[in-house]
């Protein structure tokens, strides 16, 4: 997409690439700028490259994570924190690293990179894996503080707002993607991995394979978007994946987020809307329509019912029946004699 090559990041590999390029008589532009891993491109900072010992430990740590069958995103996240930590501790031997070094790194990372609480928790999880993988170090994971989870309620759109976003989306492929994200309650990663063979229109079911937690599940296809799906298929004629980029590969989640922001703005909606907002809205609207929460849990692919229970805090089915004491007081006044008219 960006006419670039990607290499798996480590300092030794990067130095070898620079040597190779120089040997071929080529020149690196902006060579004085230190290259940093892609997971931290938001902030510019300088950390010294890994030495050979730490590079070896880091590479073996990645193999350890792969052996635990963690997802690619988890490996990238945990590996990113550990390589950053190893660079932060500079030349200090890995065997001498302890929880004080971890605390200094976390304090620096939270302050410098403005990490959220969820990212902070991911860092601590990464160090738990690392301490178990490399017991020769002096890191006592029990002495590392794990912050509590935020109790934030999800942003939910009204059904009218969802329909308005779909209406304002003029591109047929983009409109189909938004309708599928909401109509089936999909994660954006699940949608871009959907294949044509995953659709069962006779049973109105969608087979979600290898979703979060390596779980398969079935979810529903909204019957009302069948004509939209047929129109999309006839127009774009995808070969393998349900949504494909112009070259036939998987569609980019960044592209989906970008056009969803444009459609939201065109609809005049000021809420922050992401693909996951549509999934939250799907679950909330199902609950408001009276669908049993156990079925919603199955449709969303949640492992624990507690995860699905968050939507009971945002549903308006019961809240709409509760009257404010201000409404009650004014209603009583309106039923009394005319002397209260001025007050009203």
Short mmCIF file of C-alpha atoms in Angstrom, two decimals:
data_model
loop_
_atom_site.label_atom_id
_atom_site.label_comp_id
_atom_site.label_asym_id
_atom_site.label_seq_id
_atom_site.Cartn_x
_atom_site.Cartn_y
_atom_site.Cartn_z
CA UNK A 1 0.00 0.00 0.00
CA UNK A 2 2.75 2.45 0.93
CA UNK A 3 5.38 1.08 -1.50
CA UNK A 4 7.62 0.03 1.38
CA UNK A 5 9.26 -3.10 2.73
CA UNK A 6 8.85 -4.24 6.33
CA UNK A 7 11.45 -6.10 8.38
CA UNK A 8 11.02 -7.69 11.78
CA UNK A 9 12.56 -5.19 14.19
CA UNK A 10 15.71 -5.74 16.20
CA UNK A 11 18.83 -3.59 16.40
CA UNK A 12 21.26 -6.20 15.04
CA UNK A 13 19.08 -6.83 11.99
CA UNK A 14 18.77 -3.10 11.41
CA UNK A 15 22.55 -2.62 11.54
CA UNK A 16 23.02 -5.51 9.11
CA UNK A 17 20.53 -3.87 6.74
CA UNK A 18 22.45 -0.57 6.87
CA UNK A 19 25.74 -2.40 6.17
CA UNK A 20 24.18 -4.28 3.26
CA UNK A 21 22.78 -1.08 1.74
CA UNK A 22 26.14 0.69 2.05
CA UNK A 23 27.94 -2.26 0.45
CA UNK A 24 25.61 -1.96 -2.56
CA UNK A 25 26.67 1.66 -3.00
CA UNK A 26 23.29 3.04 -1.96
CA UNK A 27 22.62 5.92 0.41
CA UNK A 28 20.23 6.08 3.36
CA UNK A 29 18.35 9.34 3.64
CA UNK A 30 18.14 10.85 7.16
CA UNK A 31 20.57 8.25 8.42
CA UNK A 32 21.29 10.35 11.52
CA UNK A 33 17.78 9.76 12.83
CA UNK A 34 17.40 6.68 15.00
CA UNK A 35 14.80 4.25 13.73
CA UNK A 36 12.38 2.98 16.33
CA UNK A 37 9.81 0.15 16.28
CA UNK A 38 6.48 0.85 14.63
CA UNK A 39 4.53 0.43 17.87
CA UNK A 40 5.85 3.73 19.24
CA UNK A 41 5.85 6.10 16.27
CA UNK A 42 3.59 8.57 18.10
CA UNK A 43 6.45 10.05 20.14
CA UNK A 44 10.06 10.70 19.13
CA UNK A 45 12.57 9.55 21.73
CA UNK A 46 16.11 8.25 21.79
CA UNK A 47 17.10 4.86 23.21
CA UNK A 48 20.39 3.13 22.62
CA UNK A 49 20.40 0.02 20.38
CA UNK A 50 20.45 -3.43 21.95
CA UNK A 51 23.79 -5.15 22.41
CA UNK A 52 24.32 -8.69 21.20
CA UNK A 53 23.37 -10.32 24.53
CA UNK A 54 20.07 -8.46 24.81
CA UNK A 55 19.25 -9.02 21.14
CA UNK A 56 19.65 -12.78 21.65
CA UNK A 57 17.43 -12.72 24.76
CA UNK A 58 14.81 -10.66 22.93
CA UNK A 59 14.71 -13.01 19.93
CA UNK A 60 14.37 -16.04 22.20
CA UNK A 61 11.58 -14.28 24.10
CA UNK A 62 9.64 -13.85 20.85
CA UNK A 63 10.06 -17.56 20.10
CA UNK A 64 8.80 -18.31 23.62
CA UNK A 65 5.66 -16.24 22.99
CA UNK A 66 5.08 -18.01 19.68
CA UNK A 67 5.43 -21.33 21.48
CA UNK A 68 2.64 -20.28 23.83
CA UNK A 69 0.47 -19.80 20.72
CA UNK A 70 -0.32 -16.19 21.51
CA UNK A 71 -1.90 -14.12 18.77
CA UNK A 72 0.27 -12.03 16.45
CA UNK A 73 -1.03 -8.83 18.04
CA UNK A 74 -0.17 -10.09 21.55
CA UNK A 75 3.33 -11.09 20.44
CA UNK A 76 3.86 -7.70 18.83
CA UNK A 77 2.57 -5.90 21.93
CA UNK A 78 4.52 -7.88 24.55
CA UNK A 79 7.64 -8.01 22.40
CA UNK A 80 7.44 -4.26 21.85
CA UNK A 81 7.38 -3.50 25.56
CA UNK A 82 10.28 -5.86 26.32
CA UNK A 83 12.56 -4.58 23.53
CA UNK A 84 11.85 -1.04 24.68
CA UNK A 85 12.66 -2.03 28.28
CA UNK A 86 15.92 -3.73 27.24
CA UNK A 87 16.96 -0.63 25.32
CA UNK A 88 15.93 1.60 28.24
CA UNK A 89 18.26 -0.29 30.61
CA UNK A 90 21.14 0.27 28.15
CA UNK A 91 24.22 -1.86 28.95
CA UNK A 92 23.02 -3.35 32.25
CA UNK A 93 23.25 -7.19 31.98
CA UNK A 94 19.94 -8.99 31.68
CA UNK A 95 20.73 -11.18 34.71
CA UNK A 96 21.01 -8.05 36.90
CA UNK A 97 17.68 -6.53 35.88
CA UNK A 98 15.19 -6.33 38.76
CA UNK A 99 11.77 -4.90 39.58
CA UNK A 100 13.32 -1.49 40.31
CA UNK A 101 14.46 -1.28 36.67
CA UNK A 102 10.95 -2.29 35.62
CA UNK A 103 9.43 0.41 37.84
CA UNK A 104 11.74 3.08 36.42
CA UNK A 105 10.89 1.99 32.87
CA UNK A 106 7.13 1.98 33.51
CA UNK A 107 7.29 5.43 35.13
CA UNK A 108 9.24 6.73 32.13
CA UNK A 109 6.93 5.08 29.58
CA UNK A 110 3.70 6.28 31.22
CA UNK A 111 5.01 9.84 31.50
CA UNK A 112 6.85 10.09 28.15
CA UNK A 113 4.49 8.09 25.93
CA UNK A 114 1.27 8.95 27.80
CA UNK A 115 0.15 5.33 27.99
CA UNK A 116 -3.44 4.61 29.01
CA UNK A 117 -4.32 2.36 31.95
CA UNK A 118 -5.09 -0.53 29.60
CA UNK A 119 -1.62 -0.18 28.02
CA UNK A 120 -0.07 -0.01 31.49
CA UNK A 121 -1.76 -3.32 32.33
CA UNK A 122 -0.44 -4.82 29.10
CA UNK A 123 3.09 -3.79 30.10
CA UNK A 124 2.79 -5.59 33.43
CA UNK A 125 1.48 -8.69 31.65
CA UNK A 126 4.48 -8.54 29.30
CA UNK A 127 6.86 -8.51 32.28
CA UNK A 128 5.05 -11.48 33.81
CA UNK A 129 5.76 -13.46 30.64
CA UNK A 130 9.34 -12.23 30.54
CA UNK A 131 10.05 -13.08 34.21
CA UNK A 132 8.71 -16.59 33.66
CA UNK A 133 10.68 -16.97 30.41
CA UNK A 134 13.97 -15.67 31.90
CA UNK A 135 14.11 -16.72 35.57
CA UNK A 136 17.85 -15.87 35.69
CA UNK A 137 16.91 -12.18 35.96
CA UNK A 138 16.08 -10.67 39.35
CA UNK A 139 12.58 -9.43 38.48
CA UNK A 140 10.04 -10.28 41.19
CA UNK A 141 6.77 -9.84 39.37
CA UNK A 142 4.81 -9.77 42.64
CA UNK A 143 6.45 -6.42 43.43
CA UNK A 144 5.25 -4.78 40.20
CA UNK A 145 2.08 -2.72 40.57
CA UNK A 146 -0.87 -3.66 38.36
CA UNK A 147 -3.35 -0.75 38.03
CA UNK A 148 -7.07 -1.46 38.24
CA UNK A 149 -9.13 -1.56 35.07
CA UNK A 150 -11.08 1.52 34.05
CA UNK A 151 -14.82 1.23 34.51
CA UNK A 152 -15.72 3.10 31.32
CA UNK A 153 -19.08 2.55 29.65
CA UNK A 154 -19.02 1.97 25.89
CA UNK A 155 -20.19 4.68 23.51
CA UNK A 156 -23.48 3.61 21.95
CA UNK A 157 -25.30 5.05 18.95
CA UNK A 158 -29.06 5.16 18.59
CA UNK A 159 -30.61 3.12 15.80
CA UNK A 160 -31.45 6.39 14.04
CA UNK A 161 -27.79 7.46 14.17
CA UNK A 162 -26.60 4.12 12.77
CA UNK A 163 -29.03 4.37 9.85
CA UNK A 164 -27.97 7.98 9.25
CA UNK A 165 -24.30 6.94 9.02
CA UNK A 166 -25.19 4.20 6.53
CA UNK A 167 -27.29 6.68 4.54
CA UNK A 168 -24.45 9.23 4.37
CA UNK A 169 -21.97 6.59 3.16
CA UNK A 170 -22.10 6.87 -0.63
CA UNK A 171 -19.46 4.27 -1.56
CA UNK A 172 -21.12 0.86 -1.99
CA UNK A 173 -18.26 -1.14 -0.46
CA UNK A 174 -18.01 1.20 2.52
CA UNK A 175 -21.77 1.10 3.06
CA UNK A 176 -21.74 -2.71 2.99
CA UNK A 177 -18.91 -2.85 5.53
CA UNK A 178 -20.70 -0.54 7.97
CA UNK A 179 -23.96 -2.49 7.58
CA UNK A 180 -22.15 -5.78 8.27
CA UNK A 181 -20.26 -4.45 11.30
CA UNK A 182 -23.52 -3.31 12.89
CA UNK A 183 -25.90 -5.93 11.50
CA UNK A 184 -23.82 -8.89 12.76
CA UNK A 185 -21.95 -7.28 15.67
CA UNK A 186 -18.52 -8.05 14.18
CA UNK A 187 -15.09 -6.98 15.33
CA UNK A 188 -13.18 -5.19 12.57
CA UNK A 189 -10.58 -7.97 12.52
CA UNK A 190 -13.31 -10.58 12.05
CA UNK A 191 -14.79 -8.69 9.10
CA UNK A 192 -11.52 -8.33 7.17
CA UNK A 193 -10.81 -12.07 7.62
CA UNK A 194 -14.28 -13.11 6.40
CA UNK A 195 -14.27 -15.33 3.32
CA UNK A 196 -17.10 -15.86 0.87
CA UNK A 197 -17.38 -19.48 2.05
CA UNK A 198 -18.26 -18.24 5.56
CA UNK A 199 -21.71 -17.04 4.45
CA UNK A 200 -24.74 -19.35 4.75
CA UNK A 201 -27.64 -17.35 3.34
CA UNK A 202 -30.11 -20.27 3.58
CA UNK A 203 -29.72 -20.35 7.36
CA UNK A 204 -28.98 -16.60 7.61
CA UNK A 205 -25.80 -17.42 9.47
CA UNK A 206 -22.21 -16.23 9.37
CA UNK A 207 -19.36 -18.53 10.40
CA UNK A 208 -16.70 -16.55 12.32
CA UNK A 209 -13.49 -18.60 12.36
CA UNK A 210 -10.51 -18.28 14.70
CA UNK A 211 -11.82 -15.12 16.35
CA UNK A 212 -10.48 -13.56 19.55
CA UNK A 213 -9.29 -16.30 21.89
CA UNK A 214 -9.01 -18.72 18.92
CA UNK A 215 -12.74 -19.44 19.11
CA UNK A 216 -15.16 -20.16 16.27
CA UNK A 217 -18.78 -19.06 16.48
CA UNK A 218 -21.90 -18.50 14.41
CA UNK A 219 -23.69 -15.17 14.26
CA UNK A 220 -26.66 -13.88 12.30
CA UNK A 221 -26.81 -12.02 8.99
CA UNK A 222 -29.39 -9.23 8.85
CA UNK A 223 -31.95 -10.28 6.23
CA UNK A 224 -32.61 -6.63 5.39
CA UNK A 225 -29.12 -6.21 3.89
CA UNK A 226 -29.34 -9.21 1.53
CA UNK A 227 -30.05 -6.90 -1.47
CA UNK A 228 -27.08 -4.71 -0.44
CA UNK A 229 -24.80 -7.76 -0.22
CA UNK A 230 -25.95 -9.00 -3.62
CA UNK A 231 -25.41 -5.58 -5.18
CA UNK A 232 -21.94 -5.35 -3.61
CA UNK A 233 -20.96 -8.84 -4.82
CA UNK A 234 -22.13 -8.18 -8.37
CA UNK A 235 -20.32 -4.84 -8.49
CA UNK A 236 -16.95 -5.76 -6.93
CA UNK A 237 -16.90 -9.53 -7.58
CA UNK A 238 -14.55 -10.49 -4.71
CA UNK A 239 -12.65 -13.73 -5.29
CA UNK A 240 -11.65 -14.99 -1.84
CA UNK A 241 -12.22 -12.55 1.00
CA UNK A 242 -15.59 -10.92 1.48
CA UNK A 243 -13.93 -7.48 1.41
CA UNK A 244 -10.77 -7.20 -0.66
CA UNK A 245 -8.36 -4.40 -1.46
CA UNK A 246 -7.85 -3.44 -5.13
CA UNK A 247 -5.07 -6.06 -5.44
CA UNK A 248 -7.24 -8.87 -4.09
CA UNK A 249 -5.76 -9.12 -0.56
CA UNK A 250 -7.27 -8.39 2.82
CA UNK A 251 -8.78 -4.99 3.39
CA UNK A 252 -7.06 -2.61 5.80
CA UNK A 253 -8.69 -1.90 9.19
CA UNK A 254 -7.18 1.60 9.05
CA UNK A 255 -9.14 2.25 5.86
CA UNK A 256 -12.36 1.19 7.57
CA UNK A 257 -11.72 3.51 10.51
CA UNK A 258 -10.92 6.38 8.13
CA UNK A 259 -14.09 6.23 6.01
CA UNK A 260 -16.22 5.59 9.13
CA UNK A 261 -14.94 8.87 10.59
CA UNK A 262 -15.87 10.67 7.37
CA UNK A 263 -19.36 9.16 7.31
CA UNK A 264 -19.90 10.02 10.98
CA UNK A 265 -18.90 13.62 10.33
CA UNK A 266 -21.16 13.79 7.27
CA UNK A 267 -24.03 12.53 9.43
CA UNK A 268 -23.45 15.39 11.86
CA UNK A 269 -22.72 13.03 14.78
CA UNK A 270 -20.25 14.42 17.32
CA UNK A 271 -19.64 11.14 19.19
CA UNK A 272 -16.34 9.33 18.66
CA UNK A 273 -17.39 6.42 16.44
CA UNK A 274 -15.12 3.44 15.69
CA UNK A 275 -15.93 0.03 14.20
CA UNK A 276 -16.22 -1.28 17.77
CA UNK A 277 -18.83 1.39 18.53
CA UNK A 278 -21.09 -0.33 15.98
CA UNK A 279 -20.54 -3.64 17.79
CA UNK A 280 -21.42 -2.00 21.13
CA UNK A 281 -24.54 -0.51 19.55
CA UNK A 282 -25.57 -3.90 18.12
CA UNK A 283 -25.34 -5.56 21.55
CA UNK A 284 -27.16 -2.72 23.35
CA UNK A 285 -30.00 -2.61 20.83
CA UNK A 286 -30.39 -6.41 21.01
CA UNK A 287 -30.71 -6.17 24.80
CA UNK A 288 -33.24 -3.33 24.52
CA UNK A 289 -35.31 -5.46 22.13
CA UNK A 290 -35.58 -8.16 24.79
CA UNK A 291 -33.00 -10.68 23.53
CA UNK A 292 -31.70 -12.88 26.35
CA UNK A 293 -28.21 -11.84 27.43
CA UNK A 294 -26.98 -15.45 27.11
CA UNK A 295 -27.78 -15.40 23.38
CA UNK A 296 -26.07 -12.03 23.01
CA UNK A 297 -22.98 -13.49 24.69
CA UNK A 298 -22.92 -16.32 22.13
CA UNK A 299 -23.44 -13.98 19.18
CA UNK A 300 -20.64 -11.67 20.33
CA UNK A 301 -18.25 -14.52 21.15
CA UNK A 302 -17.61 -13.44 24.75
CA UNK A 303 -15.92 -16.04 26.97
CA UNK A 304 -17.42 -14.68 30.19
CA UNK A 305 -20.95 -13.41 30.84
CA UNK A 306 -19.44 -10.54 32.87
CA UNK A 307 -18.10 -9.05 29.62
CA UNK A 308 -21.57 -9.00 28.11
CA UNK A 309 -23.13 -7.64 31.31
CA UNK A 310 -21.51 -4.23 30.62
CA UNK A 311 -24.36 -3.56 28.18
CA UNK A 312 -26.92 -3.77 30.97
CA UNK A 313 -25.43 -0.50 32.25
CA UNK A 314 -26.07 1.39 29.00
CA UNK A 315 -29.40 -0.04 27.87
CA UNK A 316 -32.29 2.45 28.06
CA UNK A 317 -35.10 -0.11 28.25
CA UNK A 318 -35.51 0.23 32.02
CA UNK A 319 -33.98 3.69 32.41
CA UNK A 320 -36.69 5.20 30.24
CA UNK A 321 -39.30 4.13 32.80
CA UNK A 322 -37.59 6.05 35.64
CA UNK A 323 -38.83 9.58 36.22
CA UNK A 324 -36.65 12.39 37.51
CA UNK A 325 -37.83 13.91 40.82
CA UNK A 326 -37.88 17.28 39.03
CA UNK A 327 -40.48 15.95 36.56
CA UNK A 328 -42.54 14.53 39.43
CA UNK A 329 -42.46 17.80 41.39
CA UNK A 330 -43.46 19.96 38.40
CA UNK A 331 -46.27 17.57 37.50
CA UNK A 332 -47.71 17.87 41.03
CA UNK A 333 -47.51 21.65 40.85
CA UNK A 334 -49.33 21.70 37.52
CA UNK A 335 -52.24 19.80 39.05
CA UNK A 336 -52.69 22.34 41.86
CA UNK A 337 -54.51 25.70 41.70
CA UNK A 338 -53.59 28.62 39.48
CA UNK A 339 -51.49 30.31 42.16
CA UNK A 340 -48.52 28.14 41.10
CA UNK A 341 -48.56 29.31 37.49
CA UNK A 342 -45.93 31.96 38.08
CA UNK A 343 -43.64 29.38 39.67
CA UNK A 344 -44.08 27.05 36.71
#
